[in-house]
XYZ file of C-alpha atoms in Angstrom:
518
model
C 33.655 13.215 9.298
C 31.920 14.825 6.498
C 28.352 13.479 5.994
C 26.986 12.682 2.433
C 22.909 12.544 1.828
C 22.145 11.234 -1.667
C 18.840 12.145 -3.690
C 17.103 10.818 -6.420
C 16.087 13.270 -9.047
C 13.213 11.581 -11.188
C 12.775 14.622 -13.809
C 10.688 14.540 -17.002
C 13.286 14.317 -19.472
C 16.218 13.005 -17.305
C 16.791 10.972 -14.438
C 19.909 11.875 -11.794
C 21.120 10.464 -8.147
C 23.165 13.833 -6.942
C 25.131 12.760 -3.384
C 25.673 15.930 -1.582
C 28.178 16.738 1.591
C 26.412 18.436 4.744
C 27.445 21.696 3.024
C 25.183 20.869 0.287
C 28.060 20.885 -2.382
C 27.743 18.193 -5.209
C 30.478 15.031 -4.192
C 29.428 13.136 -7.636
C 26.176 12.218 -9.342
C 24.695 10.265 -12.256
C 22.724 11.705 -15.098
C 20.130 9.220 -17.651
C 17.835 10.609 -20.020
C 15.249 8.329 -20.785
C 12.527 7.713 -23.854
C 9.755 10.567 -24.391
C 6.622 9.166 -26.044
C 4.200 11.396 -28.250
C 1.314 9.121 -29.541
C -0.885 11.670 -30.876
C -0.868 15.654 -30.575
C -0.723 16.691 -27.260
C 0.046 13.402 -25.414
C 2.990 13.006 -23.547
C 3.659 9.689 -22.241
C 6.243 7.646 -20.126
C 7.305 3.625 -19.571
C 6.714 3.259 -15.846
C 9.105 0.670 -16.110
C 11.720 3.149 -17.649
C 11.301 5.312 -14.472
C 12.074 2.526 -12.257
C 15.358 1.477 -14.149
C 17.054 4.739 -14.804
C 16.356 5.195 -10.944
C 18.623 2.627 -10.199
C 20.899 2.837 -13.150
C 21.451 6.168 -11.508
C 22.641 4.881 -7.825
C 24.399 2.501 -9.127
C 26.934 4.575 -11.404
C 26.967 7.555 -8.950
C 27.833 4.999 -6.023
C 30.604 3.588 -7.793
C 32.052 6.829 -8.645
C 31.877 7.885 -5.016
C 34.117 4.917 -4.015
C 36.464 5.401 -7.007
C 36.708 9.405 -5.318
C 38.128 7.254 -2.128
C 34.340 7.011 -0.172
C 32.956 4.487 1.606
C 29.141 3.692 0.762
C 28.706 3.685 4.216
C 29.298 7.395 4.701
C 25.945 7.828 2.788
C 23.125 8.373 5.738
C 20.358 7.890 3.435
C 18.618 9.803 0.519
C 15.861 11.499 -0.395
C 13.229 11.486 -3.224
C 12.458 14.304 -5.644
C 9.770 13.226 -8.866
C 7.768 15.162 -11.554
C 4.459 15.700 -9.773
C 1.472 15.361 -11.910
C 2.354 12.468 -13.974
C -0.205 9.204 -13.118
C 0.161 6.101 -13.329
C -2.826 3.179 -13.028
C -1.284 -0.195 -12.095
C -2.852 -3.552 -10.803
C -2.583 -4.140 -6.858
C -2.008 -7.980 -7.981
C 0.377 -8.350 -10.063
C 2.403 -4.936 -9.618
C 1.859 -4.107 -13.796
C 0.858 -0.863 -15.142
C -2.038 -1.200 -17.108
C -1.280 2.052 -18.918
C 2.024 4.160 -19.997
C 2.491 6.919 -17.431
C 0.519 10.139 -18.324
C 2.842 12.962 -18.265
C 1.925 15.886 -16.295
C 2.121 18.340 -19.605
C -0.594 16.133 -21.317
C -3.339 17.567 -22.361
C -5.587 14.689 -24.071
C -8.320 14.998 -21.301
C -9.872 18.814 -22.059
C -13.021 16.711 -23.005
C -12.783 15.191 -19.507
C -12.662 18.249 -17.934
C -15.478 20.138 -19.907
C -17.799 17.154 -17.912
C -16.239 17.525 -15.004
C -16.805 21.171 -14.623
C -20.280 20.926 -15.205
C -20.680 18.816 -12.515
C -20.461 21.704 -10.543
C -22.582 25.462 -9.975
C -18.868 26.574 -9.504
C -17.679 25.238 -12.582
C -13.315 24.430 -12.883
C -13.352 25.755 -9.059
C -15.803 23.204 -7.828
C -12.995 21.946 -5.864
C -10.661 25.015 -5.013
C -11.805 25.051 -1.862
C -10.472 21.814 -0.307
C -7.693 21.604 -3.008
C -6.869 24.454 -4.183
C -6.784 23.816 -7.523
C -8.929 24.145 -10.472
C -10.309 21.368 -12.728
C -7.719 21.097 -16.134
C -5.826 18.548 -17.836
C -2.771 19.162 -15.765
C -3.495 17.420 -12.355
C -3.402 13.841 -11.669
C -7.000 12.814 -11.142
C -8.259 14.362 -14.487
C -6.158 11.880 -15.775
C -7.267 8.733 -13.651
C -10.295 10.036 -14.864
C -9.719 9.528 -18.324
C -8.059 6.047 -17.840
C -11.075 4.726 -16.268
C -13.290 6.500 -18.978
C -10.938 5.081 -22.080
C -8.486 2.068 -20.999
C -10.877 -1.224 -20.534
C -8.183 -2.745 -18.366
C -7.521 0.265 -15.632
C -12.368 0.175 -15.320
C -11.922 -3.755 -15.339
C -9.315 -3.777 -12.548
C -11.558 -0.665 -10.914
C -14.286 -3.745 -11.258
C -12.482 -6.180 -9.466
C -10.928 -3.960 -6.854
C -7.622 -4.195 -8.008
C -6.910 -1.215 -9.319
C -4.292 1.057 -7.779
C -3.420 5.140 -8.228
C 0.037 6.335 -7.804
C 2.567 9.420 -9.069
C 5.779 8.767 -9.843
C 6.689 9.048 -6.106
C 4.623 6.461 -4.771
C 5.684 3.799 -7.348
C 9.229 4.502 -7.361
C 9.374 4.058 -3.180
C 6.958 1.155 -3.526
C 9.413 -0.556 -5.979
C 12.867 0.202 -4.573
C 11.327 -0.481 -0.628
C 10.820 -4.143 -2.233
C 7.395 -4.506 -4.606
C 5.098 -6.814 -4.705
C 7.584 -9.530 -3.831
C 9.080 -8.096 -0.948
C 6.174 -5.945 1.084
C 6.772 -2.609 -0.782
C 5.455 0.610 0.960
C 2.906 2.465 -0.722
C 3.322 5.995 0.318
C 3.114 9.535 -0.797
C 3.968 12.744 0.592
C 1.757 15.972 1.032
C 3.244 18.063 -1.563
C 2.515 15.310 -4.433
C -0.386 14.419 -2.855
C -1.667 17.803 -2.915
C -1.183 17.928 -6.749
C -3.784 14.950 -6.961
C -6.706 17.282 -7.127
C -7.777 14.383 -4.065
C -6.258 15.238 -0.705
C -7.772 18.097 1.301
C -4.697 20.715 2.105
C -6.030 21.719 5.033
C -6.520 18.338 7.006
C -3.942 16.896 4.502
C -5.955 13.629 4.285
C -7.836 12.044 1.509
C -10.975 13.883 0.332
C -14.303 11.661 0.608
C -16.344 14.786 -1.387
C -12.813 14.995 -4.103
C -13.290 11.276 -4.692
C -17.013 11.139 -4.714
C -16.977 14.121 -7.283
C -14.069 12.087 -9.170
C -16.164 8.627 -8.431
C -12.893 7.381 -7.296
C -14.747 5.197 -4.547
C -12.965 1.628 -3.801
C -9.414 3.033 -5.533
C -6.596 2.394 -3.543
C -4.552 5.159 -2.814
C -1.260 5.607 -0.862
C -0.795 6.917 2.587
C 0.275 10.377 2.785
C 3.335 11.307 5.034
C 5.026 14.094 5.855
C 7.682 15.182 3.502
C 10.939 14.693 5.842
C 10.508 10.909 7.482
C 11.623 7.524 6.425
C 9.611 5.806 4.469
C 10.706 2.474 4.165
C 14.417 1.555 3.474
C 15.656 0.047 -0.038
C 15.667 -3.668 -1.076
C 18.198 -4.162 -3.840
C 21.591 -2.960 -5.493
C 24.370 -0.600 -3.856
C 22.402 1.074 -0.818
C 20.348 -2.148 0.013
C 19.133 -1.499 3.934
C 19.534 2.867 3.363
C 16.771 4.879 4.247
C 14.282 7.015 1.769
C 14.086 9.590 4.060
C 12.641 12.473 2.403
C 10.181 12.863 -0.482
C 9.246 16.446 -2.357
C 7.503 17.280 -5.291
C 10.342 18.639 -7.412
C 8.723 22.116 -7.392
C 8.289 22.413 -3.756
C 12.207 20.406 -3.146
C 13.716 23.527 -5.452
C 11.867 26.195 -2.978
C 13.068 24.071 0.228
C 16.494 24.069 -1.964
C 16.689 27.621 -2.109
C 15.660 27.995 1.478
C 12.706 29.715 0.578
C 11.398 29.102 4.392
C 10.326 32.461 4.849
C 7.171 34.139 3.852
C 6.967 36.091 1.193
C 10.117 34.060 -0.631
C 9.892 33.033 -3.645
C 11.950 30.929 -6.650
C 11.449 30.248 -10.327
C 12.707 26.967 -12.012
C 13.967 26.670 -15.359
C 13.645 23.255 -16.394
C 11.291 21.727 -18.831
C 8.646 23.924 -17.954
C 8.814 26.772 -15.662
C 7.495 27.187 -11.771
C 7.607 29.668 -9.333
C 6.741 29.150 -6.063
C 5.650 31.775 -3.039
C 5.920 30.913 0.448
C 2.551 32.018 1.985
C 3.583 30.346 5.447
C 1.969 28.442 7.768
C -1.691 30.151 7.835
C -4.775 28.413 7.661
C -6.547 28.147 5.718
C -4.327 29.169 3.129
C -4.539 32.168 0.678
C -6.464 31.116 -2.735
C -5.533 32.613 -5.942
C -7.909 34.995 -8.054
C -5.739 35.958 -10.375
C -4.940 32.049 -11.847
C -2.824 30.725 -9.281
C -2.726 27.062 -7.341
C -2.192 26.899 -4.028
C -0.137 24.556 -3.051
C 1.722 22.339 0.292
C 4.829 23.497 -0.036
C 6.663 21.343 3.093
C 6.087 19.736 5.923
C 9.510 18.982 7.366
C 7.998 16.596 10.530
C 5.515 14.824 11.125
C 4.982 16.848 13.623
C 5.506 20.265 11.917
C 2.794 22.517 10.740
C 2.407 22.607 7.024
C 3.843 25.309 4.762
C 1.529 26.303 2.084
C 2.177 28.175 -1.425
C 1.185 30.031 -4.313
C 1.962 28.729 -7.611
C 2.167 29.461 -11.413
C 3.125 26.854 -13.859
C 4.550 27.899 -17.301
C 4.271 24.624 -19.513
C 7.259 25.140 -21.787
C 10.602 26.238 -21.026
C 13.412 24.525 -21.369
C 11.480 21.864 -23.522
C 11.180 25.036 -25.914
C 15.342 25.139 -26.518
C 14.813 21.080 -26.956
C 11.852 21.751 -30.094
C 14.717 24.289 -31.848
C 17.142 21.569 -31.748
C 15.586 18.591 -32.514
C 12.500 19.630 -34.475
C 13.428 22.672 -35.815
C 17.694 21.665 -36.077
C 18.196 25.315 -36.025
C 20.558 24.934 -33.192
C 23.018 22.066 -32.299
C 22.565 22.210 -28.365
C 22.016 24.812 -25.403
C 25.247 26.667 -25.820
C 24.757 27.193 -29.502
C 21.753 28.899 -28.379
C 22.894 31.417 -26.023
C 25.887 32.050 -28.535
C 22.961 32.978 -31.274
C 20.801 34.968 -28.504
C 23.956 37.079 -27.133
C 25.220 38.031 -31.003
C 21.493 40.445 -31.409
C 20.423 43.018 -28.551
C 16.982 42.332 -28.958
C 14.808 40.039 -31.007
C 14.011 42.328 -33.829
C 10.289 42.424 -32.736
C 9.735 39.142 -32.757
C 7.789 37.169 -29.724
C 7.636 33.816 -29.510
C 4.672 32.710 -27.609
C 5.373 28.881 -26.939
C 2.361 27.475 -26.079
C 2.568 24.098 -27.759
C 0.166 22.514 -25.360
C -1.976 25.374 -24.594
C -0.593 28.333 -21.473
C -0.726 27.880 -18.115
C -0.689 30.370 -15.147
C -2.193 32.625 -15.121
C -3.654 32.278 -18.625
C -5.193 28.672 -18.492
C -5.812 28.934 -21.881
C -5.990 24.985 -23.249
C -6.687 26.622 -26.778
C -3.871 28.626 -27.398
C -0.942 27.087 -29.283
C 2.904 27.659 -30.832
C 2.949 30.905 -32.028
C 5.603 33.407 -33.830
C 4.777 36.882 -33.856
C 6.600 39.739 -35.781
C 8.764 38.073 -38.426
C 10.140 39.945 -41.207
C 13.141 39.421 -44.007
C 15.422 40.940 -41.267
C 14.508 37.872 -38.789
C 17.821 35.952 -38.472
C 18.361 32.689 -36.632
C 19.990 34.593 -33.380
C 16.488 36.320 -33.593
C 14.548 33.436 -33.250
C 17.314 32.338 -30.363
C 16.576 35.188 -28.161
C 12.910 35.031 -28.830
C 12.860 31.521 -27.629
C 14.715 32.639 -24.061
C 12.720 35.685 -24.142
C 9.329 33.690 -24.059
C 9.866 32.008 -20.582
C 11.082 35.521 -19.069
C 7.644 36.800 -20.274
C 5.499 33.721 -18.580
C 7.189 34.076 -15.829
C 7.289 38.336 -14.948
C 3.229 37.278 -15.959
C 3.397 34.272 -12.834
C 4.994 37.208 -10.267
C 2.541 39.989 -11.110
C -0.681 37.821 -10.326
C 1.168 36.488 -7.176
C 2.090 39.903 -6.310
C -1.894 40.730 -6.217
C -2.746 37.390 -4.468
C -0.341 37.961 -1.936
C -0.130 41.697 -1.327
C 3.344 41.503 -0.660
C 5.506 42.343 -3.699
C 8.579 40.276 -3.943
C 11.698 42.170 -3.943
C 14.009 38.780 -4.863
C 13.378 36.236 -6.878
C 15.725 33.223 -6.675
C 16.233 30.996 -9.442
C 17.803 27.537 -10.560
C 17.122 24.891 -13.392
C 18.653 24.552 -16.604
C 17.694 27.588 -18.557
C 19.163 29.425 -15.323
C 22.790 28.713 -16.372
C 22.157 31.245 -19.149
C 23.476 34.974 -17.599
C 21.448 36.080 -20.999
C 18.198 34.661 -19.942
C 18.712 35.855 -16.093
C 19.882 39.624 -17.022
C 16.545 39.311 -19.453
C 14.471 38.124 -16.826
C 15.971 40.526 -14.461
C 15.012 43.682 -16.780
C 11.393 42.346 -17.207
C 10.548 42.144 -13.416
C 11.973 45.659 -13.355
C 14.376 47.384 -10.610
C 12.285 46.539 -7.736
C 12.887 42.684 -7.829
C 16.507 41.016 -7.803
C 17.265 38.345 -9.531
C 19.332 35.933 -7.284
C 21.117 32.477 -8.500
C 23.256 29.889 -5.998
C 26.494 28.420 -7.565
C 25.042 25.552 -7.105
C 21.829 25.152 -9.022
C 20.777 21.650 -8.702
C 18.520 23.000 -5.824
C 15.525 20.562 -6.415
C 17.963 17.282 -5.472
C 19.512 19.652 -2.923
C 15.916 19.907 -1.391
C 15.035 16.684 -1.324
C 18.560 15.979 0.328
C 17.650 18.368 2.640
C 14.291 16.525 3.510
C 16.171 13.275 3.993
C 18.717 14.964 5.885
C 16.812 16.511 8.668
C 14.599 13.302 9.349
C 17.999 11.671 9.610
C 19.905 13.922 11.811
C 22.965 15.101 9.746
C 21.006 18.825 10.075
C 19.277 19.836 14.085
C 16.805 22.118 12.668
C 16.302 25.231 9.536
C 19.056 27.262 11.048
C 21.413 24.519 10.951
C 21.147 25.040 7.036
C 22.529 28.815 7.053
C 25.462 27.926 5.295
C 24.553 25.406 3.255
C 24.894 26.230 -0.503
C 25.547 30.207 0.126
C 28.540 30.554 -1.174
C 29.095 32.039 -5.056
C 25.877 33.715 -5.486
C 25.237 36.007 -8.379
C 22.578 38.877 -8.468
C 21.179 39.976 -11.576
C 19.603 43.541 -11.634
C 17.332 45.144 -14.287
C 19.411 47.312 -16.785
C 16.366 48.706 -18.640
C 14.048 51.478 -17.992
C 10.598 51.403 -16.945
C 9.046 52.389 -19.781
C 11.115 49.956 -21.905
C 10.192 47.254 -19.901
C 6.726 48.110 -20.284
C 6.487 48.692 -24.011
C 8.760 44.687 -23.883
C 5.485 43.470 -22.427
C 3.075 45.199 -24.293
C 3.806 43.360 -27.081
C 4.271 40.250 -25.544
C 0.779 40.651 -24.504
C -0.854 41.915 -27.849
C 1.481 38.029 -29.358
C -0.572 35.878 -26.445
C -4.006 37.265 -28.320
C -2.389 35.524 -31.602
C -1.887 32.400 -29.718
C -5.542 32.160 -28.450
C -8.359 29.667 -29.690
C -6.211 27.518 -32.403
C -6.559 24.182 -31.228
C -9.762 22.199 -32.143
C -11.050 19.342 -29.869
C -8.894 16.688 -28.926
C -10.123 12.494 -30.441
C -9.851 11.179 -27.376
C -10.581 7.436 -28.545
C -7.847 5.099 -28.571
C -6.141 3.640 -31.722
């Protein structure tokens, strides 16, 4: 009989359960997009709360549709756990509360935080690269515990009374659907989120004593971290009461173990809200650090047992989310489709470059200053101009990502696999496919909801219904489509000449964020 793993895609606009056969095809799935809060310029924020339900909103309707399909719940094994990584969330160890809204990983409210931080520190942002591997900025999770303890009275008052507990989404969604406070919850994390907490040392993968020191963290609790294919506890409540959570990824690092990145030297881009690509670096320590504005990164440990993977990483804060701002902000376009429609009816964008740095650029730019910008309009701009511009401006963020990890790693990447939303567009692929030039091919699955499929795939090998890697060889292969460049090289370069000369517009715009509380 066939076996199904479900997974639970927590995502930063949109929640989904996805319940996949052992061939990693889609059998049915769930989809809730929940509440996105905006307090002040630059804040992002989520209900906690919110997460929680649409998690189980989620099994519930995608359960029920597998037994109207003629399934029996019981042909589920278990499921895995994929989550947006960054986002924190302060909540009281007594009563189970948050004491805060969740602070969304594209937040940037703490710059001030991190200007103190860094001069902490001889080394300045890096004064923790070495046992992290990341820098100090507003995007990882203890900048933002950080700024809770500096700004909320109730997360330093439980702090006081030694109450006060750290999670990511991760942690507090296993914790609640293993049983809560009520019913002996388990608090634990995995080493890819955990190694976006700017606290756990990647190459031990343990808790940093000199991270929380520098942090003054001291007396915090903090999960346990685990390896990112065991079980974890098994759920309390609703349709898969007494199933396993057997596998928990970052959602970056689940797409790469989605794509079946396990190789060195593999890489994928997603195109979701934002965009990430990921490089396998292998199982080396210690682990390659970036100098050209990279993270590195645990990408998997499948086992407890198993040696970690590591990776290189570049963030790109808007993508998708950029299609979203044209449609709801802007109401120049109705939804997605209207957009590619618009972008396919011009061959280029007239000279226009939109640099979309609403919240400041990430890799390998990490320029907090820089903001929205539109380059190049003229009375010929049009609409379908404005379209492809949009698309345009994640191809450019990422073909920036690939050539600093192609000087990191001195290996250059000759395929670049992709999934995520923005992915679905053969526009935006061909586009990205002529920026990165004929040496790199662009390569998409049929099946693109590779970060569930990864965390699936986590679950699935704790839980037997995979032996090993090469029992995954077939496993989402089928229907593939390759993208090449169709542009020359000196095209390509004169593209992103000017994309570079529009990232100098976007540069020093924003002034210093109020950080007080109204």
């Amino acid at each position: 009989m066939t076996k199904l793993i479900g997974a639970l895609d927590q995502g930063t606009t949109s929640t989904r359960f996805v319940i996949f056969d052992d061939t990693g095809a889609i059998v049915t799935f769930h989809q809730i997009e929940f509440e996105q809060h905006y307090p002040h310029p630059g804040w992002v924020e989520h209900d906690p709360f919110e997460l929680l339900d649409s998690c189980r909103l989620c099994i519930e309707h995608a359960v029920n549709k597998l037994i109207k399909l003629g399934y029996q719940v019981s042909d589920i094994e278990g499921i895995g756990i994929t989550n947006q990584r960054e986002t924190t969330i302060a909540w009281d160890k007594k009563t189970g509360q948050p004491l805060y809204p969740a602070i969304v990983w594209s937040d940037v409210r703490t710059q001030n935080t991190v200007d103190q931080l860094s001069k902490k520190s001889p080394k300045g942002v890096d004064a923790l690269r070495s046992i992290c591997g990341l820098p100090l900025t507003t995007y990882f999770s203890a900048i933002k515990l950080r700024w809770l303890l500096d700004h909320v009275p109730a997360v330093a008052q439980a702090r006081e009374h030694d109450r006060l507990v750290f999670s990511t989404v991760d942690s507090w969604l296993i914790f609640h659907l293993t049983g809560g406070l009520e019913n002996d919850g388990v608090f634990v994390t995995d080493v890819t989120n955990a190694s976006r907490t700017m606290l756990m040392d990647i190459h031990s993968l343990s808790w940093s004593n000199e991270s929380i020191r520098f942090f003054g963290f001291e007396g915090i609790e903090l999960p346990q971290i685990k390896s990112s294919s065991c079980i974890y506890g098994h759920i309390k409540q609703g349709a898969l009461t007494g199933f396993a959570i057997a596998g928990c990824l970052g959602d970056q690092q689940a797409a790469l173990v989605g794509q079946k990145c396990f190789e060195t030297g593999t890489a994928k881009n997603t195109y979701g809200t934002g965009c990430f690509m990921l490089f396998n670096l292998g199982d080396a320590i210690p682990p390659v650090l970036s100098h050209n504005g990279l993270l590195t990164t645990v990408a998997y440990q499948l086992g407890k047992d198993q040696r970690p993977v590591y990776a290189l990483e570049g963030s790109v804060a808007v993508g998708g989310s950029s299609i979203n701002w044209l449609r709801d902000n802007m109401h120049l376009i109705s939804d997605h489709h209207q957009l590619n429609e618009l972008a396919a009816s011009v061959e280029d964008t007239g000279g226009v470059y939109f640099v979309t740095a609403f919240g400041g650029l990430f890799a390998p730019y990490w320029k907090v200053d820089a903001r929205g910008t539109i380059c190049g309009l003229t009375q010929y701009t049009t609409r379908a101009h404005l379209a492809r511009a949009t698309l345009e401006a994640a191809c450019y963020q990422s073909k920036a990502v690939l050539d600093a990890m192609n000087k990191d790693s001195g290996t250059p990447l000759r395929a670049l696999n992709v999934d995520g939303g923005m992915s679905n567009s053969d526009l935006c692929m061909q586009i990205q496919a002529n920026l990165l030039g004929d040496g790199v091919l662009v390569t998409r699955p049929k099946m693109r909801e590779t970060t569930a499929l990864g965390s699936a795939i986590a679950a699935g090998l704790a839980l037997g219904v995979w032996k090993d890697l090469n029992d995954l060889d077939k496993v989402n292969k089928e229907g593939e489509t390759v993208f090449r460049s169709q542009l020359s090289a000196e095209s390509t370069e004169r593209l992103y000449s000017g994309w570079q000369k529009a990232v100098t517009r976007s540069l020093d715009w924003a002034e210093p964020v109020d950080e007080k509380l109204e």
